[in-house]
């Protein structure tokens, strides 16, 4: 597959000529390999600073990649393991923390890319009317049958959601995988009632907490910054409420609002941002990274986390019990 990505004339790839956010046509190369050292072209849009894979593998090539990458984890059952449920439950506790300011008692929440339904389970336990959409059949079925949640199988394009019916829509680590994130945000806007809010989280390309060599991921077609993520939402006709990053700055989140009346969409250009992103990515060398705290703090944190995980999983394996324990952490 890597060889297929070296040639733009190969039928397994296609060349992007217009930027998804600003429609610009001037791109510069940022990287030629992914985090595993395989050939992957990553470019920077000179008009807005959006970073994306170009040429792009076809949807079939991406599907084949997912099948390979997740085969080990899915095993024969194709359903999340207790370890996965525990980890996803811990992530869901963190996500509810981000979501709290958007939630009102009994409100309707829709989670795009619901995975095994861990966030939905926690939202339900808090009294919210939560439902989801999940393209992975094994995980989606698990959410439905094991956790008893309302989850539609498939992508955002096929999902049946009553227009204007949602108070809150969430998409955690979803839009960077999509071929058309702006279009997806426009669809999500349509699910919201006027004044309803959307929270999108993606990896932050403008962060230095990761090893420089592991910045680009085959499955991530887009790499957003704290400036390009809000702009993508504006291009979808959303109003930006607030943009913020996770504590380590590795992820960027944006809260948008569906305006009461449709607003005119601007041009999408962000003057000077391409230079900022280019300097940050190119300037974050392995040597510089070695002089930051991240390479030393992260393994210690990971070790502590594994210790806690082993202790909990030694006591319980049942997915509902694991998520009930996670739910008990919320609001503490
Ligand atoms: Zn652009």
Coordinates of C-alpha atoms in Angstrom, one line a residue, residues 4 8 11 15 45 88 134 140 148 156-157 162 168-169 189 198 247 273-274 308 316:
X4 CA 0.9 2.9 -4.2
X8 CA -0.1 10.4 -8.1
X11 CA -5.4 4.5 -9.4
X15 CA -4.8 14.2 -6.1
X45 CA -2.4 24.9 2.3
X88 CA -12.9 4.2 26.7
X134 CA -21.1 4.3 14.5
X140 CA -22.0 -0.4 17.1
X148 CA -28.7 -1.4 25.3
X156 CA -23.1 10.4 8.8
X157 CA -24.3 10.3 5.2
X162 CA -34.7 14.3 12.3
X168 CA -26.1 18.9 21.3
X169 CA -24.1 17.0 18.7
X189 CA -25.5 21.6 11.8
X198 CA -21.7 21.0 18.3
X247 CA -4.1 19.9 29.0
X273 CA -1.3 30.9 9.4
X274 CA 0.4 28.6 6.9
X308 CA -4.6 1.4 37.7
X316 CA -14.2 -6.7 37.2

